[in-house]
Every structure is written in C-alpha cells, then in structure tokens.
Amino acid sequence: MRMRPTLSWTPPEDLPPGTTDLRPVTDALRAGGVLVLSGAGLSTESGIPDYRGEGGSLSRHTPMTFQDFTADARARRRYWARSHLGWRVFGRARPNAGHRAVAAFGRRGLLAGVITQNVDGLHQSAGSEGVVELHGSLDRVVCLSCGAVSPRHELARRLAEANAGFAPVAAAINPDGDADLTDEQVGDFQVLPCTVCGGVLKPDVVFFGENVPPERVEHCRRLVHEAASLLVLGSSLTVMSGLRFVRQAAQAGKPVLIVNRDPTRGDRHALTRVALPLGAALTTVAGRLDIAVDGRAAARP
C-alpha cells in the first residue's frame, strides 16, 4: 500500500547549526572516494526553483502524485498542459557553477559517483559521467501500457502540433518541470497517446507517491557501501528516497557532509552542514584543491 507522500518537514529546534567552514568538505574531496547526492537546491542557480527553500514551489504548488495521474484523465490533462509549457523553459536551463564543479571533481578522480534526485539532466550537461538519476529524467517519456520509451522532444513536437496556439503565461515553473496554470488556461488541451499501442504516456520520472525502482535503489546502496564519504548538495532530505542513503552512510561510520543553506532532515547524521550558496561554495573548494572549473583555475580565497 502506497502512502500519501511526505511533502513537508519542520526542523526541530535542537538541530546543530549550520557553518560556513568548508574545510571538512575540502578534506573529504582531497581524500577521494566521495559519493555526491544532489537535490533541487543545486539547480536553483540555473533558474529552476527548489521545493522547500526560500520561495520554494511547495509554498504555492502541490506536485502531481502517481495515484492522481493514473486514476484521473482530467489530472493527466492538467499535468500535460502544464508540463508541455514548463518544458519549453525547463529544457533551456543550463548547468551552473555547482554542476560544473561536481563535473570537475569527477574528472580529477575524486568521486565515487553521483546520485541526483533532480530530473533536469544538468549534471550530464556539465560533463559528469555515470550519473544515477534516482527519480528519472524529464527528457524521456514512457508508456504505462507497453513500456515503450521515447525522447521527450518527439512528444513535445506532437503536442505542439495538436495544440496549435497554446501559449498561456505561467505564474511560475517548478522543479518537476510543471508550470503553474489555472484550469481556465489549461482549457481543452489535447493529451496524446503512445504511438506504439495507444496507451497512457507519462514522463520517465518518479512521481510523488511512486516507488523508485528497486534495482535503482540497490545500485545506489552499493555506491554508498563502496564510497569513503557522502556529500549531499542542495537537498532538504525530506523524502526517504534520499534520506535512506544518508542513514546508510552514517550507520556504516562514513562521514556525511551536507551543503545546504537551510536545515535538512539528515543534519543529525552529518559531520557538518555548510550553509552557503552551492555555486560559490563548490567553486571555493575547487580553488583550494587547485582544480580548474570550466577550464579555468578557480581563485583561492
């Protein structure tokens, strides 16, 4: 039985405070074997909002759940209308300094891997290899009937042809690529079926209330087991899909380091939480390790 997803978390007052000291992060990367776990906060500097930070999308928007999407054709119409519009903006996002720094750490051989909770593909665009997309990716579409997977750009083209003139102004774009539209703006948007079997199409992402495929979870658990430390970047760790890996690392005695401006659900398990903007923090760490970001040597502070 699936439960309704946990969308919010209230930090207890006795959590350890954040710091601005980047030495533990620098030392962990210098030692190597670091497994990165990234969340929506890493992509905010690329223009994609997060869920729970200051101005996060959950303050005004409830993400689509798997249960609503599969059970209600009207919910699917709303989702695809909003996602079609959001994709036009979302698909133009570019990696920021944080993504580029992670890619540079990987090229230097300091990482044991990268697990991302994000569905934006920006790690790969920055040059990171072997990224595990814990929640899938918006650039693919899957049929819930026959399992056929196709590129998102193909569906975007078909939807544009079927909905000529659909160009409402969205109030905001959300971390899942969903745009904020009213029912009036959605109107009679035409949802298209799978071209193989006529079944229901869904983005190849894990919706709230949906389970991450067990083989993907097991792969991530192996990465945690093999890593020397875990570095969390821009995740509140509110949902168990990411928090479980923090708990696993801590239980195994591996250092957990978090860079996130706000408190996280994993702070009790962490050696430190650095409360700094991610792009600047990771660029500073790169400079201390004499690692070039974007082909340029980062300046030492």
mmCIF file with all atom_site columns, C-alpha atoms in Angstrom, residues 168-275:
data_model
loop_
_atom_site.group_PDB
_atom_site.id
_atom_site.type_symbol
_atom_site.label_atom_id
_atom_site.label_alt_id
_atom_site.label_comp_id
_atom_site.label_asym_id
_atom_site.label_entity_id
_atom_site.label_seq_id
_atom_site.pdbx_PDB_ins_code
_atom_site.Cartn_x
_atom_site.Cartn_y
_atom_site.Cartn_z
_atom_site.occupancy
_atom_site.B_iso_or_equiv
_atom_site.pdbx_formal_charge
_atom_site.auth_seq_id
_atom_site.auth_comp_id
_atom_site.auth_asym_id
_atom_site.auth_atom_id
_atom_site.pdbx_PDB_model_num
ATOM 1   C CA . PRO A 1 168 ? -0.571 30.772 -21.814 1.00 0.00 ? 168 PRO A CA 1
ATOM 2   C CA . VAL A 1 169 ? 1.631  32.750 -19.450 1.00 0.00 ? 169 VAL A CA 1
ATOM 3   C CA . ALA A 1 170 ? 2.597  30.595 -16.465 1.00 0.00 ? 170 ALA A CA 1
ATOM 4   C CA . ALA A 1 171 ? 2.803  32.077 -12.992 1.00 0.00 ? 171 ALA A CA 1
ATOM 5   C CA . ALA A 1 172 ? 5.934  30.006 -12.281 1.00 0.00 ? 172 ALA A CA 1
ATOM 6   C CA . ILE A 1 173 ? 7.930  26.938 -13.307 1.00 0.00 ? 173 ILE A CA 1
ATOM 7   C CA . ASN A 1 174 ? 8.502  24.200 -10.718 1.00 0.00 ? 174 ASN A CA 1
ATOM 8   C CA . PRO A 1 175 ? 11.405 21.766 -10.048 1.00 0.00 ? 175 PRO A CA 1
ATOM 9   C CA . ASP A 1 176 ? 9.494  18.923 -11.734 1.00 0.00 ? 176 ASP A CA 1
ATOM 10  C CA . GLY A 1 177 ? 9.083  20.946 -14.944 1.00 0.00 ? 177 GLY A CA 1
ATOM 11  C CA . ASP A 1 178 ? 5.420  21.647 -14.169 1.00 0.00 ? 178 ASP A CA 1
ATOM 12  C CA . ALA A 1 179 ? 4.140  25.167 -14.861 1.00 0.00 ? 179 ALA A CA 1
ATOM 13  C CA . ASP A 1 180 ? 1.575  26.896 -12.683 1.00 0.00 ? 180 ASP A CA 1
ATOM 14  C CA . LEU A 1 181 ? -1.591 27.284 -14.790 1.00 0.00 ? 181 LEU A CA 1
ATOM 15  C CA . THR A 1 182 ? -5.231 27.766 -13.898 1.00 0.00 ? 182 THR A CA 1
ATOM 16  C CA . ASP A 1 183 ? -7.927 25.368 -15.127 1.00 0.00 ? 183 ASP A CA 1
ATOM 17  C CA . GLU A 1 184 ? -9.078 28.101 -17.496 1.00 0.00 ? 184 GLU A CA 1
ATOM 18  C CA . GLN A 1 185 ? -5.599 28.289 -19.005 1.00 0.00 ? 185 GLN A CA 1
ATOM 19  C CA . VAL A 1 186 ? -5.450 24.505 -19.384 1.00 0.00 ? 186 VAL A CA 1
ATOM 20  C CA . GLY A 1 187 ? -8.762 24.595 -21.251 1.00 0.00 ? 187 GLY A CA 1
ATOM 21  C CA . ASP A 1 188 ? -9.280 21.664 -23.643 1.00 0.00 ? 188 ASP A CA 1
ATOM 22  C CA . PHE A 1 189 ? -5.594 20.844 -24.069 1.00 0.00 ? 189 PHE A CA 1
ATOM 23  C CA . GLN A 1 190 ? -5.257 17.677 -26.141 1.00 0.00 ? 190 GLN A CA 1
ATOM 24  C CA . VAL A 1 191 ? -3.380 14.795 -24.476 1.00 0.00 ? 191 VAL A CA 1
ATOM 25  C CA . LEU A 1 192 ? -1.770 12.331 -26.882 1.00 0.00 ? 192 LEU A CA 1
ATOM 26  C CA . PRO A 1 193 ? -1.452 8.536  -26.583 1.00 0.00 ? 193 PRO A CA 1
ATOM 27  C CA . CYS A 1 194 ? 1.509  6.228  -27.124 1.00 0.00 ? 194 CYS A CA 1
ATOM 28  C CA . THR A 1 195 ? 2.277  5.851  -30.849 1.00 0.00 ? 195 THR A CA 1
ATOM 29  C CA . VAL A 1 196 ? 3.056  2.150  -30.350 1.00 0.00 ? 196 VAL A CA 1
ATOM 30  C CA . CYS A 1 197 ? -0.032 0.880  -28.509 1.00 0.00 ? 197 CYS A CA 1
ATOM 31  C CA . GLY A 1 198 ? -2.285 3.867  -27.792 1.00 0.00 ? 198 GLY A CA 1
ATOM 32  C CA . GLY A 1 199 ? -1.602 3.678  -24.059 1.00 0.00 ? 199 GLY A CA 1
ATOM 33  C CA . VAL A 1 200 ? -1.162 6.424  -21.455 1.00 0.00 ? 200 VAL A CA 1
ATOM 34  C CA . LEU A 1 201 ? 2.113  8.344  -21.629 1.00 0.00 ? 201 LEU A CA 1
ATOM 35  C CA . LYS A 1 202 ? 3.980  9.526  -18.556 1.00 0.00 ? 202 LYS A CA 1
ATOM 36  C CA . PRO A 1 203 ? 7.318  11.328 -18.212 1.00 0.00 ? 203 PRO A CA 1
ATOM 37  C CA . ASP A 1 204 ? 10.022 8.847  -17.222 1.00 0.00 ? 204 ASP A CA 1
ATOM 38  C CA . VAL A 1 205 ? 10.241 10.280 -13.721 1.00 0.00 ? 205 VAL A CA 1
ATOM 39  C CA . VAL A 1 206 ? 9.229  9.016  -10.292 1.00 0.00 ? 206 VAL A CA 1
ATOM 40  C CA . PHE A 1 207 ? 6.189  10.998 -9.197  1.00 0.00 ? 207 PHE A CA 1
ATOM 41  C CA . PHE A 1 208 ? 5.463  11.736 -5.568  1.00 0.00 ? 208 PHE A CA 1
ATOM 42  C CA . GLY A 1 209 ? 3.770  8.661  -4.132  1.00 0.00 ? 209 GLY A CA 1
ATOM 43  C CA . GLU A 1 210 ? 5.525  6.357  -6.607  1.00 0.00 ? 210 GLU A CA 1
ATOM 44  C CA . ASN A 1 211 ? 8.285  3.918  -5.708  1.00 0.00 ? 211 ASN A CA 1
ATOM 45  C CA . VAL A 1 212 ? 11.828 4.285  -7.018  1.00 0.00 ? 212 VAL A CA 1
ATOM 46  C CA . PRO A 1 213 ? 12.605 1.074  -8.965  1.00 0.00 ? 213 PRO A CA 1
ATOM 47  C CA . PRO A 1 214 ? 14.188 -1.389 -6.516  1.00 0.00 ? 214 PRO A CA 1
ATOM 48  C CA . GLU A 1 215 ? 17.135 -2.183 -8.789  1.00 0.00 ? 215 GLU A CA 1
ATOM 49  C CA . ARG A 1 216 ? 17.984 1.540  -8.875  1.00 0.00 ? 216 ARG A CA 1
ATOM 50  C CA . VAL A 1 217 ? 17.809 1.741  -5.094  1.00 0.00 ? 217 VAL A CA 1
ATOM 51  C CA . GLU A 1 218 ? 20.068 -1.274 -4.774  1.00 0.00 ? 218 GLU A CA 1
ATOM 52  C CA . HIS A 1 219 ? 22.581 0.244  -7.192  1.00 0.00 ? 219 HIS A CA 1
ATOM 53  C CA . CYS A 1 220 ? 22.680 3.403  -5.056  1.00 0.00 ? 220 CYS A CA 1
ATOM 54  C CA . ARG A 1 221 ? 23.119 1.340  -1.896  1.00 0.00 ? 221 ARG A CA 1
ATOM 55  C CA . ARG A 1 222 ? 26.159 -0.327 -3.475  1.00 0.00 ? 222 ARG A CA 1
ATOM 56  C CA . LEU A 1 223 ? 27.609 3.062  -4.314  1.00 0.00 ? 223 LEU A CA 1
ATOM 57  C CA . VAL A 1 224 ? 27.170 4.183  -0.703  1.00 0.00 ? 224 VAL A CA 1
ATOM 58  C CA . HIS A 1 225 ? 28.773 0.954  0.514   1.00 0.00 ? 225 HIS A CA 1
ATOM 59  C CA . GLU A 1 226 ? 31.803 1.465  -1.734  1.00 0.00 ? 226 GLU A CA 1
ATOM 60  C CA . ALA A 1 227 ? 32.237 5.200  -1.072  1.00 0.00 ? 227 ALA A CA 1
ATOM 61  C CA . ALA A 1 228 ? 34.541 6.720  1.533   1.00 0.00 ? 228 ALA A CA 1
ATOM 62  C CA . SER A 1 229 ? 32.120 9.567  2.324   1.00 0.00 ? 229 SER A CA 1
ATOM 63  C CA . LEU A 1 230 ? 28.796 11.056 1.235   1.00 0.00 ? 230 LEU A CA 1
ATOM 64  C CA . LEU A 1 231 ? 28.450 14.685 0.129   1.00 0.00 ? 231 LEU A CA 1
ATOM 65  C CA . VAL A 1 232 ? 24.859 15.983 -0.020  1.00 0.00 ? 232 VAL A CA 1
ATOM 66  C CA . LEU A 1 233 ? 24.359 19.046 -2.214  1.00 0.00 ? 233 LEU A CA 1
ATOM 67  C CA . GLY A 1 234 ? 21.173 21.097 -2.150  1.00 0.00 ? 234 GLY A CA 1
ATOM 68  C CA . SER A 1 235 ? 18.721 18.578 -0.709  1.00 0.00 ? 235 SER A CA 1
ATOM 69  C CA . SER A 1 236 ? 16.454 19.001 2.311   1.00 0.00 ? 236 SER A CA 1
ATOM 70  C CA . LEU A 1 237 ? 16.358 15.167 2.523   1.00 0.00 ? 237 LEU A CA 1
ATOM 71  C CA . THR A 1 238 ? 12.676 15.417 3.420   1.00 0.00 ? 238 THR A CA 1
ATOM 72  C CA . VAL A 1 239 ? 11.690 12.363 1.393   1.00 0.00 ? 239 VAL A CA 1
ATOM 73  C CA . MET A 1 240 ? 13.008 8.906  2.232   1.00 0.00 ? 240 MET A CA 1
ATOM 74  C CA . SER A 1 241 ? 14.316 8.297  -1.304  1.00 0.00 ? 241 SER A CA 1
ATOM 75  C CA . GLY A 1 242 ? 17.410 10.349 -0.459  1.00 0.00 ? 242 GLY A CA 1
ATOM 76  C CA . LEU A 1 243 ? 17.454 10.235 3.340   1.00 0.00 ? 243 LEU A CA 1
ATOM 77  C CA . ARG A 1 244 ? 17.907 6.446  3.374   1.00 0.00 ? 244 ARG A CA 1
ATOM 78  C CA . PHE A 1 245 ? 21.348 6.778  1.801   1.00 0.00 ? 245 PHE A CA 1
ATOM 79  C CA . VAL A 1 246 ? 22.404 9.326  4.412   1.00 0.00 ? 246 VAL A CA 1
ATOM 80  C CA . ARG A 1 247 ? 21.283 6.940  7.143   1.00 0.00 ? 247 ARG A CA 1
ATOM 81  C CA . GLN A 1 248 ? 23.098 4.058  5.476   1.00 0.00 ? 248 GLN A CA 1
ATOM 82  C CA . ALA A 1 249 ? 26.343 6.016  5.278   1.00 0.00 ? 249 ALA A CA 1
ATOM 83  C CA . ALA A 1 250 ? 26.099 7.196  8.873   1.00 0.00 ? 250 ALA A CA 1
ATOM 84  C CA . GLN A 1 251 ? 25.339 3.708  10.169  1.00 0.00 ? 251 GLN A CA 1
ATOM 85  C CA . ALA A 1 252 ? 28.415 2.430  8.346   1.00 0.00 ? 252 ALA A CA 1
ATOM 86  C CA . GLY A 1 253 ? 30.569 5.086  10.000  1.00 0.00 ? 253 GLY A CA 1
ATOM 87  C CA . LYS A 1 254 ? 31.165 7.023  6.781   1.00 0.00 ? 254 LYS A CA 1
ATOM 88  C CA . PRO A 1 255 ? 31.363 10.835 7.048   1.00 0.00 ? 255 PRO A CA 1
ATOM 89  C CA . VAL A 1 256 ? 28.248 12.624 5.794   1.00 0.00 ? 256 VAL A CA 1
ATOM 90  C CA . LEU A 1 257 ? 28.760 16.240 4.722   1.00 0.00 ? 257 LEU A CA 1
ATOM 91  C CA . ILE A 1 258 ? 25.899 18.491 3.663   1.00 0.00 ? 258 ILE A CA 1
ATOM 92  C CA . VAL A 1 259 ? 25.990 21.780 1.759   1.00 0.00 ? 259 VAL A CA 1
ATOM 93  C CA . ASN A 1 260 ? 22.542 23.328 2.009   1.00 0.00 ? 260 ASN A CA 1
ATOM 94  C CA . ARG A 1 261 ? 21.549 26.778 3.181   1.00 0.00 ? 261 ARG A CA 1
ATOM 95  C CA . ASP A 1 262 ? 18.599 25.513 5.229   1.00 0.00 ? 262 ASP A CA 1
ATOM 96  C CA . PRO A 1 263 ? 18.433 22.735 7.866   1.00 0.00 ? 263 PRO A CA 1
ATOM 97  C CA . THR A 1 264 ? 17.864 19.239 6.490   1.00 0.00 ? 264 THR A CA 1
ATOM 98  C CA . ARG A 1 265 ? 16.303 16.053 7.755   1.00 0.00 ? 265 ARG A CA 1
ATOM 99  C CA . GLY A 1 266 ? 19.757 14.487 7.627   1.00 0.00 ? 266 GLY A CA 1
ATOM 100 C CA . ASP A 1 267 ? 21.589 17.035 9.789   1.00 0.00 ? 267 ASP A CA 1
ATOM 101 C CA . ARG A 1 268 ? 21.672 14.736 12.829  1.00 0.00 ? 268 ARG A CA 1
ATOM 102 C CA . HIS A 1 269 ? 23.619 12.189 10.785  1.00 0.00 ? 269 HIS A CA 1
ATOM 103 C CA . ALA A 1 270 ? 26.092 14.696 9.340   1.00 0.00 ? 270 ALA A CA 1
ATOM 104 C CA . LEU A 1 271 ? 29.608 15.635 10.340  1.00 0.00 ? 271 LEU A CA 1
ATOM 105 C CA . THR A 1 272 ? 28.804 19.155 9.172   1.00 0.00 ? 272 THR A CA 1
ATOM 106 C CA . ARG A 1 273 ? 26.225 21.211 7.274   1.00 0.00 ? 273 ARG A CA 1
ATOM 107 C CA . VAL A 1 274 ? 27.654 24.138 5.356   1.00 0.00 ? 274 VAL A CA 1
ATOM 108 C CA . ALA A 1 275 ? 25.079 26.906 4.992   1.00 0.00 ? 275 ALA A CA 1
#
